[in-house]
Amino acid sequence: MIRKPYIGEAEDVFKRLYQHQEKNFWTEALAFISKDENLNKAHIKYLEFSLHDEAVEANRYKVFNSNVPTKPAISEAEIAIMSEFSINLKLLVGALGFRIFEKLTKSLTSKQDKYFISAA
């Protein structure tokens, strides 16, 4: 089965999953939450925007979002904090076997001419 990732945010993750349980476009879900509620709505919107952008750029899967997230206005300091959060999140996602943010690499056995030097 080909994975069709969707990257989104929700105020209530359990409620969102419950609403979508009957839909056939998904079989797996990864949810990330803040342990001490230190992420505000703008932070979460920024993470949604940047992770969606990185997944599309990686071009490993066709991202399933019907609407493209927009970049919210947050400070440079907040962007730095969210970038660190994003790095950790992508590390966990990759470790769980979801390589959505990793670009495909070219095969070493590509169809290029190969030249050899032989000593006489």
mmCIF file of C-alpha atoms in Angstrom:
data_model
loop_
_atom_site.group_PDB
_atom_site.id
_atom_site.type_symbol
_atom_site.label_atom_id
_atom_site.label_comp_id
_atom_site.label_asym_id
_atom_site.label_seq_id
_atom_site.Cartn_x
_atom_site.Cartn_y
_atom_site.Cartn_z
ATOM 1 C CA MET A 1 0.000 0.000 0.000
ATOM 2 C CA ILE A 2 1.278 3.469 -0.884
ATOM 3 C CA ARG A 3 1.295 5.880 2.019
ATOM 4 C CA LYS A 4 -0.542 9.155 1.482
ATOM 5 C CA PRO A 5 0.546 11.402 4.339
ATOM 6 C CA TYR A 6 -1.564 14.218 5.697
ATOM 7 C CA ILE A 7 0.038 16.857 7.900
ATOM 8 C CA GLY A 8 -2.344 18.812 10.070
ATOM 9 C CA GLU A 9 -3.062 20.285 13.450
ATOM 10 C CA ALA A 10 -5.961 19.984 15.843
ATOM 11 C CA GLU A 11 -7.011 21.476 19.155
ATOM 12 C CA ASP A 12 -8.228 18.038 20.274
ATOM 13 C CA VAL A 13 -6.278 15.209 18.614
ATOM 14 C CA PHE A 14 -8.482 12.430 19.999
ATOM 15 C CA LYS A 15 -11.616 14.159 18.698
ATOM 16 C CA ARG A 16 -10.038 14.628 15.247
ATOM 17 C CA LEU A 17 -9.030 10.952 15.046
ATOM 18 C CA TYR A 18 -12.501 9.903 16.177
ATOM 19 C CA GLN A 19 -14.112 12.100 13.491
ATOM 20 C CA HIS A 20 -11.976 10.497 10.788
ATOM 21 C CA GLN A 21 -12.136 6.872 11.967
ATOM 22 C CA GLU A 22 -14.632 5.871 9.271
ATOM 23 C CA LYS A 23 -12.711 7.456 6.403
ATOM 24 C CA ASN A 24 -10.744 5.013 4.293
ATOM 25 C CA PHE A 25 -7.849 7.275 3.335
ATOM 26 C CA TRP A 26 -5.794 6.483 6.424
ATOM 27 C CA THR A 27 -4.673 3.464 8.398
ATOM 28 C CA GLU A 28 -1.951 4.928 10.634
ATOM 29 C CA ALA A 29 -1.592 8.107 12.635
ATOM 30 C CA LEU A 30 1.269 9.831 14.393
ATOM 31 C CA ALA A 31 0.326 12.548 16.858
ATOM 32 C CA PHE A 32 2.701 14.869 18.645
ATOM 33 C CA ILE A 33 1.605 16.913 21.606
ATOM 34 C CA SER A 34 3.242 19.342 23.992
ATOM 35 C CA LYS A 35 3.865 17.832 27.403
ATOM 36 C CA ASP A 36 3.543 21.124 29.251
ATOM 37 C CA GLU A 37 1.406 23.139 26.846
ATOM 38 C CA ASN A 38 4.311 25.417 25.887
ATOM 39 C CA LEU A 39 3.265 25.418 22.216
ATOM 40 C CA ASN A 40 0.757 28.086 21.316
ATOM 41 C CA LYS A 41 -1.509 28.124 18.246
ATOM 42 C CA ALA A 42 1.011 30.156 16.187
ATOM 43 C CA HIS A 43 3.808 27.678 17.021
ATOM 44 C CA ILE A 44 1.657 24.744 15.956
ATOM 45 C CA LYS A 45 0.598 26.493 12.750
ATOM 46 C CA TYR A 46 4.284 27.181 12.003
ATOM 47 C CA LEU A 47 5.169 23.514 12.553
ATOM 48 C CA GLU A 48 2.303 22.452 10.295
ATOM 49 C CA PHE A 49 3.486 24.886 7.603
ATOM 50 C CA SER A 50 7.177 23.940 7.763
ATOM 51 C CA LEU A 51 6.633 20.168 8.013
ATOM 52 C CA HIS A 52 4.170 20.224 5.113
ATOM 53 C CA ASP A 53 6.684 22.236 3.078
ATOM 54 C CA GLU A 54 9.530 19.815 3.878
ATOM 55 C CA ALA A 55 7.416 16.753 3.064
ATOM 56 C CA VAL A 56 6.427 18.214 -0.306
ATOM 57 C CA GLU A 57 10.045 19.177 -1.041
ATOM 58 C CA ALA A 58 11.308 15.692 -0.123
ATOM 59 C CA ASN A 59 8.965 14.364 -2.827
ATOM 60 C CA ARG A 60 8.906 10.853 -1.385
ATOM 61 C CA TYR A 61 5.104 10.746 -1.186
ATOM 62 C CA LYS A 62 2.245 12.856 -2.501
ATOM 63 C CA VAL A 63 1.092 14.809 0.533
ATOM 64 C CA PHE A 64 -2.669 14.388 0.952
ATOM 65 C CA ASN A 65 -3.545 17.868 2.306
ATOM 66 C CA SER A 66 -6.330 19.515 0.339
ATOM 67 C CA ASN A 67 -5.302 22.946 1.645
ATOM 68 C CA VAL A 68 -1.707 24.143 1.770
ATOM 69 C CA PRO A 69 -0.881 25.523 5.237
ATOM 70 C CA THR A 70 0.079 29.192 5.332
ATOM 71 C CA LYS A 71 3.077 30.588 7.179
ATOM 72 C CA PRO A 72 2.019 32.343 10.382
ATOM 73 C CA ALA A 73 3.763 35.459 11.676
ATOM 74 C CA ILE A 74 6.103 34.481 14.513
ATOM 75 C CA SER A 75 9.367 36.021 15.712
ATOM 76 C CA GLU A 76 12.831 34.881 14.643
ATOM 77 C CA ALA A 77 13.410 33.566 18.176
ATOM 78 C CA GLU A 78 10.244 31.473 17.985
ATOM 79 C CA ILE A 79 11.261 30.189 14.533
ATOM 80 C CA ALA A 80 14.578 29.011 16.009
ATOM 81 C CA ILE A 81 12.783 27.190 18.824
ATOM 82 C CA MET A 82 10.299 25.608 16.405
ATOM 83 C CA SER A 83 13.166 24.573 14.095
ATOM 84 C CA GLU A 84 14.760 22.655 16.966
ATOM 85 C CA PHE A 85 11.391 21.079 17.797
ATOM 86 C CA SER A 86 10.974 20.174 14.113
ATOM 87 C CA ILE A 87 14.418 18.535 13.939
ATOM 88 C CA ASN A 88 13.584 16.355 16.948
ATOM 89 C CA LEU A 89 10.147 15.523 15.556
ATOM 90 C CA LYS A 90 11.591 14.468 12.174
ATOM 91 C CA LEU A 91 14.181 12.313 13.946
ATOM 92 C CA LEU A 92 11.408 10.489 15.818
ATOM 93 C CA VAL A 93 9.236 10.144 12.713
ATOM 94 C CA GLY A 94 12.152 8.638 10.767
ATOM 95 C CA ALA A 95 13.046 6.285 13.635
ATOM 96 C CA LEU A 96 9.449 5.037 13.596
ATOM 97 C CA GLY A 97 9.858 4.085 9.931
ATOM 98 C CA PHE A 98 8.068 7.018 8.342
ATOM 99 C CA ARG A 99 10.585 8.525 5.937
ATOM 100 C CA ILE A 100 8.286 11.284 4.701
ATOM 101 C CA PHE A 101 10.862 14.049 5.250
ATOM 102 C CA GLU A 102 13.811 12.204 3.669
ATOM 103 C CA LYS A 103 14.578 12.897 0.028
ATOM 104 C CA LEU A 104 15.011 9.946 -2.290
ATOM 105 C CA THR A 105 18.609 9.446 -3.330
ATOM 106 C CA LYS A 106 19.750 8.505 -6.793
ATOM 107 C CA SER A 107 20.668 4.893 -7.261
ATOM 108 C CA LEU A 108 24.366 4.094 -7.499
ATOM 109 C CA THR A 109 23.547 1.801 -10.395
ATOM 110 C CA SER A 110 22.222 4.536 -12.618
ATOM 111 C CA LYS A 111 22.530 4.267 -16.371
ATOM 112 C CA GLN A 112 25.721 6.255 -16.803
ATOM 113 C CA ASP A 113 28.677 5.350 -18.954
ATOM 114 C CA LYS A 114 31.535 3.862 -16.974
ATOM 115 C CA TYR A 115 35.141 4.125 -18.097
ATOM 116 C CA PHE A 116 38.035 2.000 -16.918
ATOM 117 C CA ILE A 117 41.785 2.369 -17.268
ATOM 118 C CA SER A 118 43.708 -0.798 -17.912
ATOM 119 C CA ALA A 119 47.488 -1.172 -17.654
ATOM 120 C CA ALA A 120 49.104 -2.938 -20.618
#
